[in-house]
Coordinates of C-alpha atoms and ligand atoms in Angstrom, one line a residue:
M1 CA 22.4 -7.8 -11.3
P2 CA 19.4 -5.6 -11.4
V3 CA 18.8 -3.1 -8.7
H4 CA 15.2 -2.8 -7.7
N5 CA 13.7 0.4 -7.0
T6 CA 13.0 -0.4 -3.5
E7 CA 16.7 -1.0 -2.7
I8 CA 17.5 2.5 -4.3
A9 CA 14.9 4.1 -2.2
D10 CA 16.0 2.3 0.8
I11 CA 19.5 3.5 0.3
F12 CA 18.3 7.1 0.1
D13 CA 15.9 6.6 3.1
E14 CA 18.7 5.4 5.3
L15 CA 21.1 7.9 4.3
A16 CA 18.4 10.8 5.2
D17 CA 17.9 9.1 8.5
L18 CA 21.6 9.1 9.4
L19 CA 22.1 12.5 8.2
D20 CA 19.1 13.5 10.3
I21 CA 20.5 11.8 13.3
E22 CA 23.7 13.7 12.7
G23 CA 21.8 16.9 12.4
A24 CA 22.6 17.8 8.8
N25 CA 21.0 20.4 6.7
P26 CA 17.3 19.8 6.6
F27 CA 17.0 20.7 3.1
R28 CA 19.5 18.1 2.0
I29 CA 17.7 15.4 4.0
R30 CA 14.3 16.5 2.5
A31 CA 15.9 16.0 -0.9
Y32 CA 17.0 12.3 -0.2
R33 CA 13.6 11.5 1.3
N34 CA 11.6 13.0 -1.6
A35 CA 13.7 11.1 -3.9
A36 CA 13.3 7.8 -2.1
E37 CA 9.5 8.4 -2.3
M38 CA 9.5 9.2 -5.9
I39 CA 11.6 6.3 -6.8
R40 CA 9.6 3.8 -4.5
G41 CA 6.3 4.8 -6.2
H42 CA 7.7 5.1 -9.8
P43 CA 5.9 2.3 -12.1
K44 CA 9.1 1.9 -14.1
S45 CA 12.6 0.3 -12.9
F46 CA 15.1 2.9 -12.6
A47 CA 17.7 0.1 -13.6
E48 CA 15.9 -0.2 -17.0
L49 CA 15.8 3.7 -17.2
V50 CA 19.6 3.8 -16.7
A51 CA 20.1 1.1 -19.1
A52 CA 18.0 2.8 -21.7
G53 CA 20.2 5.9 -21.3
Q54 CA 17.3 8.1 -19.9
D55 CA 18.3 11.4 -18.3
L56 CA 17.1 11.0 -14.8
S57 CA 17.7 14.4 -13.8
K58 CA 14.6 15.2 -15.7
L59 CA 12.4 13.4 -13.3
P60 CA 10.6 15.2 -10.5
S61 CA 12.6 15.4 -7.2
I62 CA 15.8 14.2 -9.0
G63 CA 18.5 16.8 -9.8
K64 CA 22.0 16.2 -11.6
D65 CA 23.5 15.1 -8.2
L66 CA 20.9 12.5 -7.3
A67 CA 20.8 11.3 -10.8
G68 CA 24.5 10.6 -10.6
K69 CA 24.0 8.8 -7.4
I70 CA 21.3 6.6 -8.8
Q71 CA 23.5 5.7 -11.6
V72 CA 26.2 4.7 -9.1
I73 CA 23.7 2.5 -7.1
V74 CA 22.4 0.8 -10.2
D75 CA 25.8 0.0 -11.4
T76 CA 27.4 -1.1 -8.1
G77 CA 24.4 -1.8 -5.7
R78 CA 26.0 0.6 -3.2
L79 CA 26.3 4.2 -2.5
P80 CA 29.8 5.3 -1.2
L81 CA 28.5 8.4 0.5
L82 CA 26.3 6.1 2.6
D83 CA 29.4 3.9 3.5
Q84 CA 31.1 7.1 4.4
V85 CA 28.2 8.5 6.6
S86 CA 27.7 5.0 8.3
S87 CA 31.2 5.0 9.2
R88 CA 30.5 7.8 11.5
T89 CA 26.9 7.1 12.3
P90 CA 26.2 3.3 12.6
A91 CA 23.7 2.3 9.9
A92 CA 21.7 0.4 12.4
L93 CA 20.4 3.6 14.0
S94 CA 18.4 4.3 10.9
K95 CA 16.0 1.1 11.9
L96 CA 15.6 2.9 15.3
M97 CA 13.9 5.8 13.5
K98 CA 11.2 3.4 12.6
I99 CA 10.0 3.0 16.2
E100 CA 7.0 5.2 17.1
G101 CA 8.1 8.1 19.4
L102 CA 11.7 8.1 18.5
G103 CA 13.0 11.1 16.3
P104 CA 16.5 12.0 15.2
Q105 CA 17.2 13.8 18.3
R106 CA 16.3 11.1 20.4
V107 CA 18.1 8.5 18.5
K108 CA 21.3 10.4 18.8
A109 CA 20.6 11.0 22.6
L110 CA 20.4 7.5 23.2
Y111 CA 23.4 6.5 20.9
H112 CA 25.8 9.0 22.6
G113 CA 24.5 8.8 26.1
L114 CA 23.9 4.9 26.3
N115 CA 25.4 3.6 23.2
I116 CA 22.1 2.1 21.9
R117 CA 22.5 0.9 18.5
S118 CA 19.7 -1.7 17.8
A119 CA 16.2 -2.4 19.0
A120 CA 17.6 -5.1 21.4
D121 CA 19.8 -2.5 23.1
L122 CA 16.9 -0.2 23.4
E123 CA 14.6 -2.8 24.8
R124 CA 17.3 -3.7 27.4
A125 CA 17.9 -0.2 28.4
A126 CA 14.2 0.5 28.7
K127 CA 13.8 -2.6 30.9
S128 CA 16.4 -1.6 33.3
G129 CA 15.2 1.9 33.8
R130 CA 18.3 3.3 32.3
I131 CA 16.7 5.6 29.6
R132 CA 14.6 7.7 32.0
E133 CA 17.9 8.9 33.5
L134 CA 18.8 10.2 30.4
P135 CA 18.2 14.2 30.1
G136 CA 15.2 14.9 28.3
F137 CA 13.7 11.3 28.7
A138 CA 10.9 10.7 31.6
A139 CA 9.6 7.5 32.8
K140 CA 6.5 8.0 30.6
T141 CA 8.7 8.1 27.3
E142 CA 10.6 5.2 28.4
S143 CA 7.4 3.0 28.5
A144 CA 6.3 4.5 25.1
I145 CA 9.6 3.6 23.6
L146 CA 9.3 0.1 25.0
K147 CA 5.9 -0.2 23.5
G148 CA 7.3 1.0 20.2
V149 CA 9.8 -1.4 20.2
R150 CA 7.4 -4.4 20.9
Q151 CA 5.1 -3.0 18.1
L152 CA 8.0 -2.8 15.7
A153 CA 8.8 -6.8 16.6
A154 CA 5.3 -7.6 16.3
R155 CA 5.0 -6.2 12.7
A156 CA 6.6 -9.3 11.5
Q157 CA 8.7 -9.0 8.4
R158 CA 6.1 -9.1 5.9
M159 CA 6.5 -7.3 2.5
K160 CA 4.0 -4.6 1.4
L161 CA 2.0 -5.7 -1.8
N162 CA 3.8 -3.3 -3.9
E163 CA 7.3 -4.4 -2.6
A164 CA 6.3 -8.0 -3.3
E165 CA 5.4 -7.3 -6.9
D166 CA 8.6 -5.4 -7.5
F167 CA 10.3 -8.5 -6.7
A168 CA 8.0 -11.1 -8.2
Q169 CA 7.6 -9.5 -11.8
P170 CA 11.3 -9.8 -12.7
L171 CA 11.3 -13.2 -11.4
L172 CA 8.3 -14.4 -13.4
D173 CA 9.6 -12.9 -16.5
Y174 CA 12.9 -14.8 -16.1
L175 CA 11.2 -18.2 -15.3
Q176 CA 8.8 -17.6 -18.4
K177 CA 12.1 -17.6 -20.5
C178 CA 13.2 -21.4 -19.3
K179 CA 12.9 -23.9 -22.2
G180 CA 10.0 -26.1 -21.8
V181 CA 8.0 -23.7 -19.5
K182 CA 4.4 -23.3 -20.9
S183 CA 2.9 -20.9 -18.3
V184 CA 4.3 -18.9 -15.1
T185 CA 1.7 -17.8 -12.4
V186 CA 1.9 -16.0 -9.3
A187 CA -0.1 -17.8 -6.4
G188 CA -0.3 -17.3 -2.7
S189 CA -1.4 -14.2 -1.0
L190 CA 0.1 -12.0 -3.8
R191 CA -2.5 -13.5 -6.2
R192 CA -5.0 -12.9 -3.4
R193 CA -3.9 -9.2 -3.2
K194 CA -3.5 -9.3 0.6
E195 CA -2.0 -5.9 1.8
T196 CA 1.3 -7.8 3.1
I197 CA 3.0 -10.7 1.7
G198 CA 5.0 -13.5 3.8
D199 CA 6.6 -15.0 1.0
L200 CA 6.3 -15.5 -2.9
D201 CA 4.4 -18.5 -4.4
I202 CA 5.0 -19.3 -8.1
L203 CA 3.4 -22.0 -10.1
V204 CA 5.0 -23.1 -13.4
T205 CA 3.5 -25.5 -16.0
A206 CA 6.1 -27.7 -17.7
Q207 CA 6.4 -31.3 -18.8
R208 CA 9.7 -31.6 -16.9
G209 CA 10.5 -30.0 -13.6
T210 CA 14.4 -30.5 -13.2
P211 CA 15.4 -28.0 -15.7
V212 CA 13.0 -25.3 -14.7
M213 CA 14.5 -25.9 -10.9
Q214 CA 17.9 -25.5 -12.3
H215 CA 16.9 -22.3 -13.9
L216 CA 15.6 -21.0 -10.9
A217 CA 18.8 -21.8 -8.9
D218 CA 20.7 -19.7 -11.7
Y219 CA 18.7 -16.7 -11.1
D220 CA 21.2 -14.0 -10.0
E221 CA 19.2 -12.8 -7.4
V222 CA 19.1 -16.0 -5.6
E223 CA 21.3 -16.0 -2.5
D224 CA 20.7 -19.4 -1.1
I225 CA 18.9 -22.4 -2.1
V226 CA 16.7 -23.7 0.9
S227 CA 15.6 -26.8 -0.8
Q228 CA 15.7 -28.0 -4.6
G229 CA 13.5 -30.8 -5.8
A230 CA 12.2 -32.1 -9.0
T231 CA 8.8 -30.3 -8.7
R232 CA 9.2 -28.1 -5.8
S233 CA 12.0 -25.8 -4.8
T234 CA 12.4 -22.9 -2.0
V235 CA 15.0 -20.2 -2.5
H236 CA 15.9 -17.0 -0.8
L237 CA 16.6 -13.9 -2.8
R238 CA 19.4 -11.4 -1.9
A239 CA 16.7 -9.0 -0.5
G240 CA 15.6 -11.5 2.0
I241 CA 12.7 -12.9 0.4
S242 CA 11.8 -16.3 0.5
V243 CA 10.1 -17.7 -2.8
D244 CA 8.5 -21.2 -3.3
V245 CA 8.3 -22.6 -6.8
R246 CA 6.1 -25.6 -7.9
V247 CA 6.0 -27.3 -11.3
V248 CA 3.1 -29.3 -12.5
P249 CA 2.0 -30.4 -15.8
Q250 CA -0.7 -28.7 -17.7
V251 CA -3.7 -31.2 -16.7
S252 CA -3.0 -30.2 -12.9
Y253 CA -2.8 -26.5 -13.7
G254 CA -6.1 -25.3 -12.3
A255 CA -5.9 -27.7 -9.2
A256 CA -2.5 -26.6 -8.4
L257 CA -3.1 -22.7 -8.8
H258 CA -6.3 -23.1 -6.7
Y259 CA -4.2 -25.0 -3.9
F260 CA -1.4 -22.6 -4.0
T261 CA -3.6 -19.6 -4.1
G262 CA -5.3 -20.4 -0.8
S263 CA -5.9 -19.2 1.6
K264 CA -5.3 -22.3 3.6
A265 CA -8.7 -21.8 5.2
H266 CA -10.5 -21.5 2.1
N267 CA -8.8 -24.6 0.6
I268 CA -9.8 -26.7 3.7
A269 CA -13.5 -25.4 3.4
L270 CA -13.5 -26.4 -0.3
R271 CA -12.2 -29.7 0.2
K272 CA -14.8 -30.4 3.0
L273 CA -17.3 -29.5 0.3
G274 CA -15.8 -31.9 -2.0
I275 CA -15.9 -34.7 0.7
K276 CA -19.5 -34.3 1.0
Q277 CA -20.0 -34.8 -2.7
G278 CA -17.6 -37.8 -2.7
L279 CA -14.8 -36.1 -4.4
K280 CA -11.1 -35.7 -3.4
I281 CA -9.7 -32.3 -4.1
N282 CA -5.9 -31.7 -3.9
E283 CA -3.2 -30.0 -5.8
Y284 CA -3.1 -32.5 -8.7
G285 CA -6.9 -32.4 -9.5
V286 CA -10.3 -33.5 -8.4
F287 CA -10.8 -37.2 -8.0
R288 CA -13.7 -39.4 -7.7
Q289 CA -12.2 -42.6 -6.6
K290 CA -9.3 -42.9 -8.7
K291 CA -10.6 -41.0 -11.8
R292 CA -9.6 -37.5 -12.3
V293 CA -12.6 -35.4 -13.0
A294 CA -11.2 -31.8 -13.0
G295 CA -8.3 -30.0 -12.5
R296 CA -6.9 -28.2 -15.9
T297 CA -8.7 -24.9 -15.1
E298 CA -9.6 -23.3 -11.5
A299 CA -13.1 -22.9 -13.1
E300 CA -13.2 -26.6 -13.6
V301 CA -12.3 -27.3 -10.0
F302 CA -15.1 -25.0 -8.6
A303 CA -17.8 -26.5 -11.1
S304 CA -16.7 -29.9 -9.8
V305 CA -18.2 -29.1 -6.6
G306 CA -21.1 -27.0 -8.2
L307 CA -19.7 -23.4 -7.6
P308 CA -19.0 -20.6 -10.0
Y309 CA -15.6 -19.2 -10.3
I310 CA -14.6 -17.6 -7.0
P311 CA -12.0 -14.7 -7.4
P312 CA -8.9 -15.0 -5.4
E313 CA -9.4 -11.7 -3.5
L314 CA -12.6 -13.4 -1.9
R315 CA -11.0 -16.7 -1.1
R316 CA -10.5 -16.6 2.9
D317 CA -13.3 -18.8 4.0
H318 CA -15.2 -15.5 4.9
G319 CA -18.8 -16.7 3.7
E320 CA -17.4 -16.8 -0.1
I321 CA -18.3 -20.5 -0.5
A322 CA -21.9 -20.2 1.1
A323 CA -22.4 -17.1 -1.3
A324 CA -21.2 -18.8 -4.3
R325 CA -23.5 -22.0 -3.6
L326 CA -26.4 -19.3 -3.4
D327 CA -25.0 -17.4 -6.6
Q328 CA -24.7 -14.3 -4.4
L329 CA -21.1 -13.5 -4.9
P330 CA -20.7 -9.8 -5.6
K331 CA -19.9 -8.3 -9.0
L332 CA -16.5 -7.0 -7.8
V333 CA -15.3 -3.5 -9.0
T334 CA -12.5 -3.3 -11.5
L335 CA -10.2 -0.7 -12.6
A336 CA -12.3 0.0 -15.5
D337 CA -15.0 1.2 -13.5
I338 CA -13.3 3.9 -11.9
R339 CA -13.9 7.4 -13.5
G340 CA -11.5 9.6 -11.6
D341 CA -9.3 9.9 -8.5
L342 CA -10.6 12.0 -5.4
H343 CA -7.6 12.7 -3.4
C344 CA -4.4 14.1 -5.2
H345 CA -1.6 16.5 -4.4
T346 CA 0.4 19.0 -6.2
R347 CA 3.5 20.8 -5.4
A348 CA 1.5 23.7 -4.0
S349 CA 1.7 21.6 -0.6
D350 CA 3.8 18.3 -0.3
G351 CA 3.3 17.0 -3.6
H352 CA 6.0 17.0 -6.6
A353 CA 4.1 17.7 -9.6
T354 CA 2.2 20.7 -11.0
L355 CA -1.5 20.9 -11.7
E356 CA -1.2 20.4 -15.1
E357 CA 1.0 17.4 -15.0
M358 CA -1.8 15.8 -12.5
A359 CA -4.5 16.7 -14.9
D360 CA -2.7 15.3 -18.1
T361 CA -1.9 12.2 -16.2
A362 CA -5.4 11.7 -15.1
A363 CA -6.6 12.4 -18.5
Q364 CA -4.2 9.8 -20.1
R365 CA -5.7 7.2 -17.6
G366 CA -9.1 7.9 -19.2
Y367 CA -10.5 9.6 -16.1
Q368 CA -13.5 12.0 -16.3
Y369 CA -12.4 14.0 -13.2
V370 CA -9.5 14.5 -11.0
S371 CA -9.5 16.3 -7.8
I372 CA -6.8 18.4 -6.2
N373 CA -6.6 18.3 -2.5
D374 CA -3.6 20.0 -1.2
H375 CA -3.2 20.2 2.4
S376 CA -4.7 23.1 4.7
Q377 CA -2.5 25.3 6.7
R378 CA -2.1 23.5 10.0
V379 CA -0.8 20.2 8.8
T380 CA 2.8 20.0 10.2
I381 CA 4.2 17.9 7.6
A382 CA 4.3 20.4 4.8
H383 CA 3.5 24.1 3.9
G384 CA -0.2 23.7 3.9
L385 CA -2.4 26.4 2.1
D386 CA -4.0 29.1 3.8
E387 CA -7.2 30.9 2.8
K388 CA -5.3 33.1 0.4
R389 CA -3.5 30.2 -1.3
V390 CA -6.5 28.2 -1.4
F391 CA -8.1 30.9 -3.5
E392 CA -5.3 31.4 -5.7
Q393 CA -5.3 27.8 -6.4
L394 CA -9.1 27.6 -7.2
E395 CA -8.5 30.4 -9.8
A396 CA -5.5 28.3 -11.2
I397 CA -8.2 25.3 -11.6
D398 CA -10.7 27.5 -13.2
K399 CA -8.3 28.7 -15.8
L400 CA -7.0 25.2 -16.4
N401 CA -10.5 23.7 -16.6
A402 CA -11.5 26.3 -19.3
K403 CA -8.7 25.0 -21.4
L404 CA -9.1 21.1 -20.8
D405 CA -11.1 18.8 -22.8
G406 CA -12.7 15.7 -21.7
I407 CA -11.5 15.8 -17.9
S408 CA -12.6 18.2 -15.3
I409 CA -10.4 19.2 -12.3
L410 CA -12.3 19.1 -9.1
K411 CA -11.7 21.7 -6.5
S412 CA -11.1 20.3 -3.1
T413 CA -8.6 20.4 0.0
E414 CA -7.4 17.9 2.2
V415 CA -8.7 19.6 5.4
E416 CA -7.3 18.9 8.6
I417 CA -9.5 18.0 11.5
L418 CA -8.4 19.8 14.6
E419 CA -8.4 18.3 18.1
D420 CA -11.8 19.7 18.9
G421 CA -13.3 18.4 15.7
S422 CA -13.5 21.7 13.9
L423 CA -12.1 22.0 10.4
D424 CA -8.8 23.9 9.6
L425 CA -10.4 26.1 7.0
P426 CA -13.4 28.5 7.7
N427 CA -16.6 27.8 6.1
H428 CA -16.7 30.7 3.6
V429 CA -13.6 28.9 2.0
L430 CA -14.8 25.4 2.0
K431 CA -18.1 26.5 0.6
E432 CA -16.1 27.5 -2.7
L433 CA -14.8 24.0 -3.0
D434 CA -16.7 20.8 -5.0
F435 CA -16.1 18.8 -2.0
T436 CA -13.7 18.2 0.9
V437 CA -11.3 15.5 2.1
C438 CA -10.9 15.6 5.8
A439 CA -8.3 13.9 7.5
V440 CA -6.5 13.5 11.1
H441 CA -2.7 13.9 11.1
Y442 CA -2.1 14.5 14.7
Q443 CA -3.3 13.7 18.3
Y444 CA -3.3 10.0 17.3
D445 CA -3.3 9.0 20.9
L446 CA -6.7 10.2 22.0
S447 CA -8.9 7.4 23.4
K448 CA -11.2 5.5 21.2
D449 CA -14.2 7.5 22.4
K450 CA -12.6 10.8 22.1
Q451 CA -11.0 10.1 18.4
T452 CA -14.5 8.9 17.3
A453 CA -16.3 11.8 18.9
R454 CA -13.9 14.2 17.3
I455 CA -14.3 13.0 13.8
L456 CA -17.9 12.7 14.2
R457 CA -17.9 16.3 15.4
A458 CA -16.0 17.2 12.3
M459 CA -18.6 15.4 10.1
D460 CA -21.4 17.8 11.5
N461 CA -19.9 20.5 9.6
P462 CA -21.9 20.7 6.4
Y463 CA -19.0 21.0 4.4
F464 CA -17.2 17.7 5.2
T465 CA -17.4 15.2 2.4
I466 CA -15.0 12.3 2.6
L467 CA -13.0 11.1 5.6
A468 CA -9.3 10.4 4.4
H469 CA -7.4 7.2 5.4
P470 CA -9.9 6.6 8.5
T471 CA -7.7 4.6 10.7
G472 CA -4.3 6.6 9.9
R473 CA -2.5 3.2 9.8
L474 CA 0.8 2.9 8.0
I475 CA 1.5 -0.8 7.0
N476 CA 4.5 -2.1 8.8
E477 CA 5.1 1.4 10.3
R478 CA 2.3 2.6 12.5
D479 CA -0.8 0.8 13.9
P480 CA -4.4 2.2 13.2
Y481 CA -5.5 4.7 16.0
A482 CA -8.2 3.7 18.3
I483 CA -11.5 4.3 16.6
N484 CA -14.9 3.1 16.4
L485 CA -15.3 2.4 12.7
E486 CA -18.7 0.9 13.0
A487 CA -19.8 4.2 14.9
L488 CA -17.9 6.2 12.3
M489 CA -19.5 4.6 9.2
N490 CA -22.9 4.7 10.7
G491 CA -22.4 8.4 11.4
A492 CA -21.1 9.1 8.0
K493 CA -23.9 7.4 6.5
Q494 CA -26.5 9.4 8.5
R495 CA -24.8 12.7 7.7
G496 CA -24.3 12.2 3.9
C497 CA -20.5 11.8 4.2
F498 CA -18.2 9.0 2.7
L499 CA -15.2 7.2 4.0
E500 CA -12.0 7.0 1.8
L501 CA -10.3 3.7 1.0
N502 CA -6.7 5.1 0.5
A503 CA -5.2 3.2 -2.2
H504 CA -1.5 3.8 -1.3
P505 CA 0.1 0.6 -0.9
D506 CA 1.7 2.1 2.4
R507 CA -1.8 2.7 3.7
L508 CA -4.6 0.6 2.2
D509 CA -6.9 2.2 4.8
L510 CA -9.6 1.1 5.0
S511 CA -8.7 -2.4 5.1
G512 CA -10.8 -5.2 3.3
D513 CA -12.6 -6.3 6.2
A514 CA -13.7 -2.5 6.9
C515 CA -15.0 -2.2 3.1
R516 CA -17.1 -5.0 4.0
L517 CA -18.3 -3.6 7.2
A518 CA -19.1 -0.3 5.3
K519 CA -21.0 -2.5 2.5
D520 CA -23.0 -4.1 5.3
I521 CA -23.8 -0.7 6.9
G522 CA -24.8 0.7 3.3
L523 CA -22.0 3.5 3.4
K524 CA -20.3 4.3 0.1
V525 CA -16.7 4.5 -0.3
A526 CA -14.3 6.7 -2.4
I527 CA -11.1 4.9 -3.8
S528 CA -8.2 7.4 -3.9
T529 CA -4.8 7.3 -4.3
D530 CA -3.4 10.1 -2.1
A531 CA -1.1 10.8 -5.3
H532 CA 1.9 13.0 -4.5
N533 CA 3.3 12.5 -8.1
T534 CA 1.8 11.8 -11.4
G535 CA 3.2 8.0 -11.1
D536 CA 1.2 7.6 -7.9
L537 CA -2.1 7.6 -9.8
E538 CA -1.1 4.1 -10.6
Y539 CA -1.8 3.3 -7.0
M540 CA -5.6 3.0 -7.9
R541 CA -5.2 -0.6 -8.6
Y542 CA -4.0 -1.5 -5.3
G543 CA -7.1 0.3 -3.9
I544 CA -9.5 -1.9 -6.3
D545 CA -7.8 -4.9 -5.0
Q546 CA -8.4 -4.1 -1.3
A547 CA -11.9 -3.3 -2.3
R548 CA -12.5 -6.5 -3.9
R549 CA -11.4 -8.2 -0.8
G550 CA -13.9 -6.3 0.9
W551 CA -16.7 -7.6 -1.5
L552 CA -17.2 -4.2 -3.1
A553 CA -19.1 -3.7 -6.3
A554 CA -18.8 -0.7 -8.5
E555 CA -22.2 0.7 -7.1
D556 CA -20.6 0.5 -3.6
I557 CA -18.0 3.0 -4.8
I558 CA -18.6 6.7 -5.6
N559 CA -15.7 7.5 -8.0
T560 CA -17.3 4.8 -10.3
R561 CA -20.2 7.6 -10.9
S562 CA -20.2 9.9 -13.8
L563 CA -19.2 13.4 -12.6
K564 CA -22.9 14.4 -12.7
D565 CA -24.0 11.7 -10.5
L566 CA -20.9 12.4 -8.4
R567 CA -22.0 16.0 -7.8
S568 CA -25.4 15.1 -6.8
L569 CA -23.8 12.5 -4.2
F570 CA -21.8 15.2 -2.9
K571 CA -24.8 17.4 -2.1
R572 CA -25.6 16.9 1.6
N573 CA -29.3 17.8 2.8
Ligands
LIG1 P1 1.8 -15.6 3.2 O1 3.0 -16.1 2.4 O2 2.1 -15.8 4.7 O3 1.6 -14.1 2.8 O4 0.4 -16.4 2.9 P2 0.0 -17.5 1.8 O5 -1.3 -17.7 1.6 O6 0.8 -17.1 0.5 O7 0.6 -18.8 2.4 P3 1.8 -19.8 2.1 O8 2.9 -19.2 1.2 O9 2.2 -20.4 3.3 O10 1.2 -20.8 1.2 C1 0.6 -20.7 -0.1 C2 -0.7 -21.3 -0.3 O11 -0.4 -22.9 -0.1 C3 -1.8 -21.1 0.7 O12 -2.2 -19.9 0.6 C4 -2.5 -22.4 0.8 C5 -1.6 -23.4 0.2 N1 -1.3 -24.0 1.4 C6 -0.2 -24.1 2.3 N2 -0.2 -25.2 3.2 C7 -1.5 -25.7 3.1 C8 -1.9 -26.5 4.0 O13 -1.4 -27.1 4.8 N3 -3.1 -27.1 3.5 C9 -3.8 -26.4 2.5 N4 -4.9 -27.1 2.2 N5 -3.4 -25.5 1.6 C10 -2.0 -25.1 2.0
LIG2 CA1 3.0 -16.9 0.1
LIG3 CA1 4.9 -20.2 0.4

């Protein structure tokens, strides 16, 4: 039974949460969290690395002890230490840590003071006013907690894109191995590259469906079979994920793929267009009266109603059909258009790799440039760089650049935007950088006007270049802060600044819709990974997906430019 990276990471995160609630050694807690983050972002399966006999202790953030623990998890699916800790401190408490405004101390106080073990307990206690009676909790805290509980519930259980991939890929490979199977294709929201995925939809072509469905039922991750038919089945995987599988013959492949890719709204719009032309479009094909006129490929389906191929990322009934009719679909950006990454960290602040390692990996990706943007001093999440350390890093970059061939390291930082809109490093430091990435990491709860004014004021600084993760959202964890995005975008454009599309699958900030707004405004964006590790540079493709969902072409994105052109874009007048 292969254990997925997310499952290993979840175990370490849960362990860290529980130890945190118990008040254990912060370094130990940090070590588990770092390991979880690294494993979650690792492009290779740890189960496979273990099977291949790799020495995991050589990986960043993993020592001998953690390597041993990973081995145990891969072998047994469990970690005895977690069982031990959760016999003292209920594992459910770890879920409470996900509620905004609740840290380890508060969770501990709520548990010991009111025996609160779940979000439901918490909601009851908050509603009956019992929380405000605990020492250290005010009525205001109580209402904030209640709001946090509701937000958690509202973030329905949708998987992040990378988690969905993590479960889909092994299943696709497995189905492909079934005798008689011609092709296996992912459909649904995963193919449209939505940032969160409800369930997995998989389309199989084969002459006979029954053996495929039996093969699916035998998959070792299947926990229960919701329904099983000759051409369609729904199963639940052990990890709580629902999967729909459909089997169609080759002649219906294009029509079925189009149908199961959706979105539903897009399908309905296309079907209406078909009806106007006397065509019936369904998952079996395109029909005029009883005669099948198309359906073998998706391109055929679109062509049958006089349209060019519409990429899945655009299929939302948000104007893509009208644009296609006018032959005005954008030429969407691809990963191959990207020449560099403009937001990366090293271990000088909260990253895990060295300058050299980041540069090497970026060079292997074929990039022309990569920037290093370690945090400025004020940021609370890590040891940021003060003036002196920034200069040390710039010197190190100069030295390394002198040795490197084919790739340039750009000098930058991720500068904190302070509450009054000033930047966290003085201008005589900022002017030594190639450009800056500026970000908000605290005071998320300002009013919309104040937050917008704060950032616009920061952009007034002539050394402000790119606004990082512009809304601060963390998918399934934290809602965007209140912000007038349109005003920010207009302000950025007027001042010669840019907005980042943070490609990290936990963020994807800007969203697809926000990218489209930027394009309408004429503001260019940077797609950046916010890599904290060499493996994270891979996240670029998720950023590309979102950009495509936002109709962006290569020309709308600054890091598709050559280094020379990029440098001139960075010059503010
Ligand atoms: P999800 O799973 O919530 O992330 O989103 P989807 O888009 O994957 O939705 P899902 O799994 O319910 O259905 C997969 C596709 O099947 C959907 O995108 C379009 C198609 N579909 C499902 N139900 C209908 C329907 O009632 N009418 C039409 N035209 N298409 C449908
Ligand atoms: Ca789905
Ligand atoms: Ca489905």
